[in-house]
XYZ file of C-alpha atoms in Angstrom:
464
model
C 154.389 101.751 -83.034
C 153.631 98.179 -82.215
C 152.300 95.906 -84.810
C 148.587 94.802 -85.301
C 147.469 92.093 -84.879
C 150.249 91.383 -82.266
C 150.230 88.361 -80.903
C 147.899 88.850 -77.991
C 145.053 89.677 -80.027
C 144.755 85.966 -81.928
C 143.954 84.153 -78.813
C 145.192 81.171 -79.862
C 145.763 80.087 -75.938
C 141.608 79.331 -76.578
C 142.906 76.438 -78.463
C 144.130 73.317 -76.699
C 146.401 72.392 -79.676
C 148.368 75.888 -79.522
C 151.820 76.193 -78.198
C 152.314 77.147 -73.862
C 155.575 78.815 -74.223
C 154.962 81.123 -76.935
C 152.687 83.169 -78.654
C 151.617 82.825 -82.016
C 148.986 84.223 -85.241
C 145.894 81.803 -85.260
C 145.973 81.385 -89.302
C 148.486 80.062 -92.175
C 150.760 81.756 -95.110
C 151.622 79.967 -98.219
C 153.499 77.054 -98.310
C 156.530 78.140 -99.350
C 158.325 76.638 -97.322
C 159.586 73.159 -98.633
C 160.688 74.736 -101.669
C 162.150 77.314 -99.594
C 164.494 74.612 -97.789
C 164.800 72.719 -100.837
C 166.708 75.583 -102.382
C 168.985 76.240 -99.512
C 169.652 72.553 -99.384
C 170.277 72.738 -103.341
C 172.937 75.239 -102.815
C 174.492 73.549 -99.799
C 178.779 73.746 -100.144
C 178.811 71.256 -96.927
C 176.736 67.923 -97.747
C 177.534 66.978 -93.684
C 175.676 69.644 -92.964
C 173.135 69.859 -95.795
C 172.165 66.091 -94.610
C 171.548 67.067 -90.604
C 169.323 69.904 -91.856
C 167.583 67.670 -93.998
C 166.934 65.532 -91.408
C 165.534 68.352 -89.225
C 163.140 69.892 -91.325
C 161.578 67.412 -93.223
C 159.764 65.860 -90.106
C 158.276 69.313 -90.159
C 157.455 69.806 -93.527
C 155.509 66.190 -93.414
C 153.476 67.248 -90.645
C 153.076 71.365 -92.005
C 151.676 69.430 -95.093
C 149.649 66.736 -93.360
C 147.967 69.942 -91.426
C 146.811 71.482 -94.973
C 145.893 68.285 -96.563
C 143.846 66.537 -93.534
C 142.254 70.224 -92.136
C 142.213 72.474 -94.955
C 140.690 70.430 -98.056
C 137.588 69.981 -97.324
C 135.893 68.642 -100.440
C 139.218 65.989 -101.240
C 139.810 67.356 -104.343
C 143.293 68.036 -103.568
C 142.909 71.903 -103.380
C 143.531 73.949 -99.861
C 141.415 76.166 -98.496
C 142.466 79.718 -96.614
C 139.720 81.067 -93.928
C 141.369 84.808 -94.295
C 142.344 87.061 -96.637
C 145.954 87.363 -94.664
C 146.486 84.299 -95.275
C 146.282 84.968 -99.076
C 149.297 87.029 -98.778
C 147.491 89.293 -100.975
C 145.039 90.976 -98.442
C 143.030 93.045 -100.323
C 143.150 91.800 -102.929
C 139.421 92.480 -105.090
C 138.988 88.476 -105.768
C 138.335 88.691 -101.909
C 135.315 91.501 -102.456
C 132.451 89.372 -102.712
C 133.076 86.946 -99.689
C 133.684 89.897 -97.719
C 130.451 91.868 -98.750
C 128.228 89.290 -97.821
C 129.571 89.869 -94.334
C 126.988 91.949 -92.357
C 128.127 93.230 -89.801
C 126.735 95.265 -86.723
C 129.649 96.960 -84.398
C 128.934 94.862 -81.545
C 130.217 92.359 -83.738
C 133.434 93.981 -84.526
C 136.063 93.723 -81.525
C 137.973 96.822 -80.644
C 141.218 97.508 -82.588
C 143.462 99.995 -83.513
C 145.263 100.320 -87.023
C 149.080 101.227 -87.360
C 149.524 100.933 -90.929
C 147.827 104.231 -92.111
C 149.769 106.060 -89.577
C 153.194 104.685 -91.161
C 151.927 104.601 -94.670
C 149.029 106.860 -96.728
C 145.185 105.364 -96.247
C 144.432 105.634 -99.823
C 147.955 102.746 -99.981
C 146.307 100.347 -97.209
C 143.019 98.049 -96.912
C 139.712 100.505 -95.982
C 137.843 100.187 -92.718
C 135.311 98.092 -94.498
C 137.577 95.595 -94.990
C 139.731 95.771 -91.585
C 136.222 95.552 -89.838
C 135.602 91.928 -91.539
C 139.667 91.022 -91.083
C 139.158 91.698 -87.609
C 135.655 90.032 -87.069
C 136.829 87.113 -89.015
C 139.770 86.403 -86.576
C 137.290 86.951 -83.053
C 135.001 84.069 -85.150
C 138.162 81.741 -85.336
C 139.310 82.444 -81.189
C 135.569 82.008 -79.997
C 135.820 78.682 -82.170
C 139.131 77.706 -80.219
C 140.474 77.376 -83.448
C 138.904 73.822 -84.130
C 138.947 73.511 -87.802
C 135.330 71.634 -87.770
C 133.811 74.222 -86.341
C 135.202 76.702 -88.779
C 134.323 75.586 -91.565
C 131.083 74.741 -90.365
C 130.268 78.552 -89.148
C 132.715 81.024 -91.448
C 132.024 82.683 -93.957
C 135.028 83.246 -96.083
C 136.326 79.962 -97.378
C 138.244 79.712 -100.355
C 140.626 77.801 -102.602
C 142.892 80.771 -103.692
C 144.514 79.947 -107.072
C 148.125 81.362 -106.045
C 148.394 79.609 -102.304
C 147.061 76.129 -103.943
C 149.424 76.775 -106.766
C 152.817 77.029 -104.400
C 150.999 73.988 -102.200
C 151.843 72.045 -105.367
C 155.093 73.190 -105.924
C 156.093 72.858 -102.343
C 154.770 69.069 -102.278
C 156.814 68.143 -105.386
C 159.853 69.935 -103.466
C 159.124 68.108 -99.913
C 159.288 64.884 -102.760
C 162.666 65.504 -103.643
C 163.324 66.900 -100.092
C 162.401 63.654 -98.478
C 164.307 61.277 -101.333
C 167.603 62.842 -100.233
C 166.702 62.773 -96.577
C 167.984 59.127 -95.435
C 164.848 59.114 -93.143
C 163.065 55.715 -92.835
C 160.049 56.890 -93.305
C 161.137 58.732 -96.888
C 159.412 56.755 -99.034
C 156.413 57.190 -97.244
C 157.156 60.981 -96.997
C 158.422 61.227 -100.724
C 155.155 59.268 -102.111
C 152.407 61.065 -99.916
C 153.663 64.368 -101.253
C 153.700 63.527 -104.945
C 150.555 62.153 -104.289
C 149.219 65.409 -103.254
C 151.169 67.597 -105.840
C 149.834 65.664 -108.828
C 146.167 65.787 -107.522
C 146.247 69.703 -106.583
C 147.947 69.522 -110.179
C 144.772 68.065 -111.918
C 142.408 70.549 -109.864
C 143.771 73.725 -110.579
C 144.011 72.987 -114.348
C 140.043 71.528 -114.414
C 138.155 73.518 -111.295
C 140.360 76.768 -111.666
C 140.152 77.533 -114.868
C 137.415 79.240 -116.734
C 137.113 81.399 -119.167
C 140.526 81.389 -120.416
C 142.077 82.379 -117.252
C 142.822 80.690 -113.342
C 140.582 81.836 -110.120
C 139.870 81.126 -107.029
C 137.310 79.262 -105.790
C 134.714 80.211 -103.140
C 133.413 76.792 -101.206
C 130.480 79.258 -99.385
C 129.021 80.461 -102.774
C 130.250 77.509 -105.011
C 131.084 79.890 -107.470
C 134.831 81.073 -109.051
C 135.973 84.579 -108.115
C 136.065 85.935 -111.788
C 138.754 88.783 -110.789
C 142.119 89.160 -112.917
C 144.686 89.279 -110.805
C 148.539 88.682 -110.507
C 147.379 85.426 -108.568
C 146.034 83.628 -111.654
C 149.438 83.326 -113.390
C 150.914 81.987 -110.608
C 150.002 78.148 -111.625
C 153.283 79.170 -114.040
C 155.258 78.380 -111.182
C 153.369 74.867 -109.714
C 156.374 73.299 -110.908
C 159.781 72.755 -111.776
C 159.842 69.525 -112.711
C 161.074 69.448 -116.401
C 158.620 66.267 -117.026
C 155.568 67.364 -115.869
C 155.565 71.057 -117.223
C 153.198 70.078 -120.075
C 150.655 68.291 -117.984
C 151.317 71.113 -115.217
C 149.643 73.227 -117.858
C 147.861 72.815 -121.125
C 149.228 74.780 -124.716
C 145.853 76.430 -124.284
C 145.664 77.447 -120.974
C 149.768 78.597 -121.582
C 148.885 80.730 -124.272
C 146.023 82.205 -123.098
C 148.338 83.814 -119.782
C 150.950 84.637 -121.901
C 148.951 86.420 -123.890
C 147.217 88.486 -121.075
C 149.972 89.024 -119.528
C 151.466 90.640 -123.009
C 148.179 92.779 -123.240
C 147.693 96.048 -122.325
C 145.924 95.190 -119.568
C 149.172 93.465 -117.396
C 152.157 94.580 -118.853
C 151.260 97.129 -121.425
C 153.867 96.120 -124.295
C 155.229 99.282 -125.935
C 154.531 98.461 -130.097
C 156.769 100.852 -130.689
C 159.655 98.746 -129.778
C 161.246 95.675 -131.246
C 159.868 92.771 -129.522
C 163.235 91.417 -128.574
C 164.136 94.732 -126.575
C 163.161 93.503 -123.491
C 164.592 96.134 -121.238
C 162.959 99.146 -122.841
C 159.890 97.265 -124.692
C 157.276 98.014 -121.927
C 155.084 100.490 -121.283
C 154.061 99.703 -117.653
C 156.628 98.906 -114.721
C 155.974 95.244 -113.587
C 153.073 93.090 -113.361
C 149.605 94.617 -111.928
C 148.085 92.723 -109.126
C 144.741 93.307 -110.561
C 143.880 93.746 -114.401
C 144.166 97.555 -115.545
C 140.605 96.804 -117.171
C 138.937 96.266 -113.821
C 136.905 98.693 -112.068
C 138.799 98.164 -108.837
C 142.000 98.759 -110.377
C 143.804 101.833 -108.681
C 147.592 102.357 -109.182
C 148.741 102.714 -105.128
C 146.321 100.506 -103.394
C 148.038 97.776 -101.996
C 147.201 94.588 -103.972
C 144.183 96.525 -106.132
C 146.989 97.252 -108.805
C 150.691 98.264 -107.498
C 153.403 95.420 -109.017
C 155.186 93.022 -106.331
C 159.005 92.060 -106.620
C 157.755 88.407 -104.522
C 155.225 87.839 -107.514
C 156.732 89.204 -110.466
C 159.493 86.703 -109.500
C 157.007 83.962 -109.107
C 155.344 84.317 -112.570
C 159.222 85.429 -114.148
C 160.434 82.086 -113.421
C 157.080 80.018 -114.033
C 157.597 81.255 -117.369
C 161.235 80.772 -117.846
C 161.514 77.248 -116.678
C 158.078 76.123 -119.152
C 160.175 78.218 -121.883
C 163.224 75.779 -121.276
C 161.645 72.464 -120.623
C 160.329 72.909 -124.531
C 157.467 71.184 -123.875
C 155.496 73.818 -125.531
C 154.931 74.925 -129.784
C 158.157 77.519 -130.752
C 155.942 80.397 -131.270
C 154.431 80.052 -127.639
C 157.832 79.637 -125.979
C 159.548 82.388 -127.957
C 156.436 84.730 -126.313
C 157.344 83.001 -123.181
C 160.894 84.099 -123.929
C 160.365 87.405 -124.437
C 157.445 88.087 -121.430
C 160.060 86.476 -118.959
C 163.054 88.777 -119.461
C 160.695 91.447 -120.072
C 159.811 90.854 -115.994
C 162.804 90.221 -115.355
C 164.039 93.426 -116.080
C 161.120 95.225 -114.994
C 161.931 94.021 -111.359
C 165.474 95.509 -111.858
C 163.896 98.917 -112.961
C 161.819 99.228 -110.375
C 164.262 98.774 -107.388
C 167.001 100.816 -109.763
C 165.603 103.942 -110.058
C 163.074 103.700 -106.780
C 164.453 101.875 -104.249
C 163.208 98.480 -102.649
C 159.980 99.579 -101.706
C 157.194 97.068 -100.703
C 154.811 97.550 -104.144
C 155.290 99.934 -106.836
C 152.962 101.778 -109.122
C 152.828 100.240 -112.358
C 152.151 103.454 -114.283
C 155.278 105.800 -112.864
C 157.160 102.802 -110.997
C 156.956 105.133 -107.944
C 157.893 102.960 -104.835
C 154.545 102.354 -102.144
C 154.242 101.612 -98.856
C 157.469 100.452 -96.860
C 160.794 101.305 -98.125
C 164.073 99.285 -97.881
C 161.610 96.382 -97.526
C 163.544 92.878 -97.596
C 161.852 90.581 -99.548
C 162.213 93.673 -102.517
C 165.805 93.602 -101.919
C 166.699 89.955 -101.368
C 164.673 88.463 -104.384
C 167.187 91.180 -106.037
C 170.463 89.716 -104.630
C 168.559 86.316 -105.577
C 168.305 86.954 -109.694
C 171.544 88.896 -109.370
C 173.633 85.449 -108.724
C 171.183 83.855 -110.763
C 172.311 86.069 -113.924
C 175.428 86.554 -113.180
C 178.159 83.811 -113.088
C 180.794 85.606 -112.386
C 178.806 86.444 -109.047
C 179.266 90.026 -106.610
C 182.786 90.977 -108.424
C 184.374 94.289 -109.017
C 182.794 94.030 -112.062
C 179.567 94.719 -110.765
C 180.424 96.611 -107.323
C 183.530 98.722 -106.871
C 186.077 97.789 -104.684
C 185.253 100.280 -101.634
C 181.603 99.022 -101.404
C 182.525 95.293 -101.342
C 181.596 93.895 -97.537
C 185.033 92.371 -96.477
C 183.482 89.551 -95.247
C 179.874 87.623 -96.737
C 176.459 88.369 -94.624
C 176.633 85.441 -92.648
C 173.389 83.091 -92.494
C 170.963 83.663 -90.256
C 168.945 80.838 -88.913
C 166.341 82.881 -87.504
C 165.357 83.567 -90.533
C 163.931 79.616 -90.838
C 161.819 81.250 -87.308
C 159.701 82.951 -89.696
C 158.900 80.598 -92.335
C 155.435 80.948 -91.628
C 155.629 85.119 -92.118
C 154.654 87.363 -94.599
C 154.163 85.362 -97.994
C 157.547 86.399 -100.438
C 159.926 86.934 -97.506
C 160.342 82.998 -97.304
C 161.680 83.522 -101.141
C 164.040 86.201 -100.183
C 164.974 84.486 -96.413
C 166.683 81.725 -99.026
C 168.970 84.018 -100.761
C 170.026 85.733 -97.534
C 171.424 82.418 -96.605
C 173.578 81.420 -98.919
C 174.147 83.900 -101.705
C 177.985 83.667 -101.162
C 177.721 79.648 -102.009
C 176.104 80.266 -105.271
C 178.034 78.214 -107.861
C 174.973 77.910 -110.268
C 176.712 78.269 -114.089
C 175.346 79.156 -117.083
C 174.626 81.006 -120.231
C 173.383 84.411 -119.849
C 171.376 87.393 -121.797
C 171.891 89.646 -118.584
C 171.774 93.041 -119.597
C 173.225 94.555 -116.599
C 170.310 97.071 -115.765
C 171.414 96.907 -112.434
C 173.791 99.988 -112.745
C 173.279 102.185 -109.806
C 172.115 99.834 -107.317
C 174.604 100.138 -104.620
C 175.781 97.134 -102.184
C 174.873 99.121 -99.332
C 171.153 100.026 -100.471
C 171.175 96.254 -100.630
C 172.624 95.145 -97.231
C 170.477 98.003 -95.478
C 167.367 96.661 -97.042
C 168.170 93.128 -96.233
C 169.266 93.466 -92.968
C 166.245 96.222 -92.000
């Protein structure tokens, strides 16, 4: 079955700024992708090479970022806004509940569609009607507005700084920084200081305006009000950034603790007491991190992003927490809970796609695999922390002889084609192009509970 929305049903030919060769989605994913680039470029074996792609993409990244900051914040606080749920990248999810319940709609209002995901995966997995009718009607209110980003934001009705999507717009800006420095373009500096500019300042937002209450949310600019919903998103500001420097002011002690904490509590992770602490394999009650709090009344354990556990954001929040525990910016009793909450996601990622397969989500009470199987962002983000934790990389020691490719999966530069895709398969596209390079060494507390996972349950996923 074909895919909806396909491409015809955007409209974006209404807009005079759209494309005349191609057709393409009329809204935005997460901006992943500087610090997507920036870790292919990180890994590059062939500097030539590394420099001409460099000075490719980085004219692109400017302008991707001068989009978001000159369209998309609208009060100049530094934060983004999205105008969908899709563009989220976590479509359901119940932070998005009241926005989309003050949208009354008649069906005249509602163009025609027809749905393909609950005929490929169970209804009670997917979005409901209610909220497909407002997806839908949302997108016919951007076309009949020829996309103009005025007019939008004058007439819509969901806009909204999401926590998790401002959170990787800071990350990616101090990425494009580092991007641009390396560049040799003449216009670096100017490149290189516009982005830090805007990653320090979405920085300073997200720790004042987001937070309340002891935990991050998004924002909604219609009401003027924070979406108090727990959900994965709000520990994504963990990841903002990777810049050993600035982890402390990327986060407060307070605001550190307080996630760490929720995420150890039974309503995230579900910590088994019954185990030592340091067991971080076998310590856990629950398989991965929730999308949404286990103490919220939307919580179910197969819908979608009202509860199943993501590989894409468990490795967000896995390595927010792992880089704060080693830039030591933070008291020793807060980074050894760090410590012991990163490996403990760590491994729970490796469980899940161990004994289930690389599904799409997972059910964080059985670690049953939802929605679509041998999905690739499940599988690459797995080949990703594999070389990661493992120096001596894809040896017989981890994969017998017989199920060793002959030769590496070569890179695939389509895969930069879809930067703009489904939010987590821009993390995964990285490792598909140059796992084989990875040359990364260091010390490691891998526990191998990988055993089982076959190179060719890999591959298929990747390459599906």
């Amino acid at each position: 079955a074909s895919y909806f929305p396909n491409a015809a049903f955007w409209q974006t030919n209404t807009s005079p700024d759209a494309p005349r060769n191609k057709q393409t989605s009329g809204i935005v994913q997460p901006p992943i992708h500087a610090t997507t680039i920036h870790t292919i470029y990180r890994h590059s074996t062939n500097s030539t090479q590394a420099k001409s792609f460099l000075s490719e993409m980085v004219p692109k990244l400017a302008k991707w970022h001068d989009y978001l900051a000159e369209e998309r914040d609208m009060d100049g606080d530094g934060l983004v806004y999205i105008r969908h749920p899709w563009e989220s990248g976590m479509d359901n999810s119940a932070a998005w509940d009241g926005p989309l319940e003050r949208i009354h709609l008649t069906p005249d209002m509602v163009p025609p569609y027809t749905r393909v995901d609950t005929k490929e995966v169970k209804p009670d997995q997917r979005p409901s009607k209610f909220e497909y009718d407002r997806y839908v009607y949302l997108v016919s209110l951007f076309y009949k507005a020829k996309y103009n980003e005025t007019e939008i934001r004058d007439t819509s009705p969901f806009l909204v700084e999401d926590v998790s999507f401002n959170s990787i717009w800071a990350r990616s800006n101090f990425d494009l920084a580092k991007l641009a420095n390396e560049s040799g373009l003449t216009n670096a500096a100017d490149i290189s200081n516009r982005a830090m500019m805007r990653a320090t300042k979405a920085i300073s937002a997200i720790k004042s305006k987001l937070w309340k209450n002891g935990f991050f949310y998004s924002y909604d600019l219609v009401s003027k009000t924070s979406l108090e919903v727990k959900s994965s998103s709000g520990f994504v500001p963990l990841w903002a950034t990777t810049h050993p420097a600035m982890a402390a002011e990327t986060i407060t002690e307070e605001q550190a603790l307080s996630l760490v904490a929720q995420l150890y509590s039974k309503n995230f992770m579900m910590p088994d007491t019954t185990v030592q602490a340091h067991d971080t394999v076998t310590g856990w009650k629950g398989f991965g991190i929730p999308s949404l709090s286990r103490a919220d009344m939307n919580f179910s354990l197969v819908n979608y992003w009202r509860g199943p556990a993501w590989i894409n954001v468990n490795f967000l929040i896995q390595h927010g927490l792992e880089h704060l525990y080693l830039s030591k910016g933070f008291s020793q009793p807060l980074r050894s809970l760090m410590e012991s909450t990163y490996k403990g996601v760590r491994a729970q990622s490796f469980k899940l796609v161990q004994e289930n397969g690389f599904y799409e989500y997972f059910n964080v009470g059985t670690g049953q695999g939802l929605g679509t199987g041998n999905f690739s962002w499940s599988a690459a983000l797995t080949l990703l922390q594999i070389s990661i934790d493992c120096p001596i990389q894809f040896s017989d020691a981890l994969f017998p002889p017989a199920t060793v490719p002959k030769e590496p999966i070569k890179s695939n530069p389509v895969l930069l084609l879809i930067m703009t895709g489904i939010f987590g398969v821009l993390l995964g596209s990285t490792f598909i192009l140059w796992h084989f390079q990875e040359k990364k060494e260091r010390s490691s507390d891998f526990s191998r509970p990988i055993e089982g996972v076959k190179w060719s349950q890999l591959t298929e996923a990747v390459d599906d």
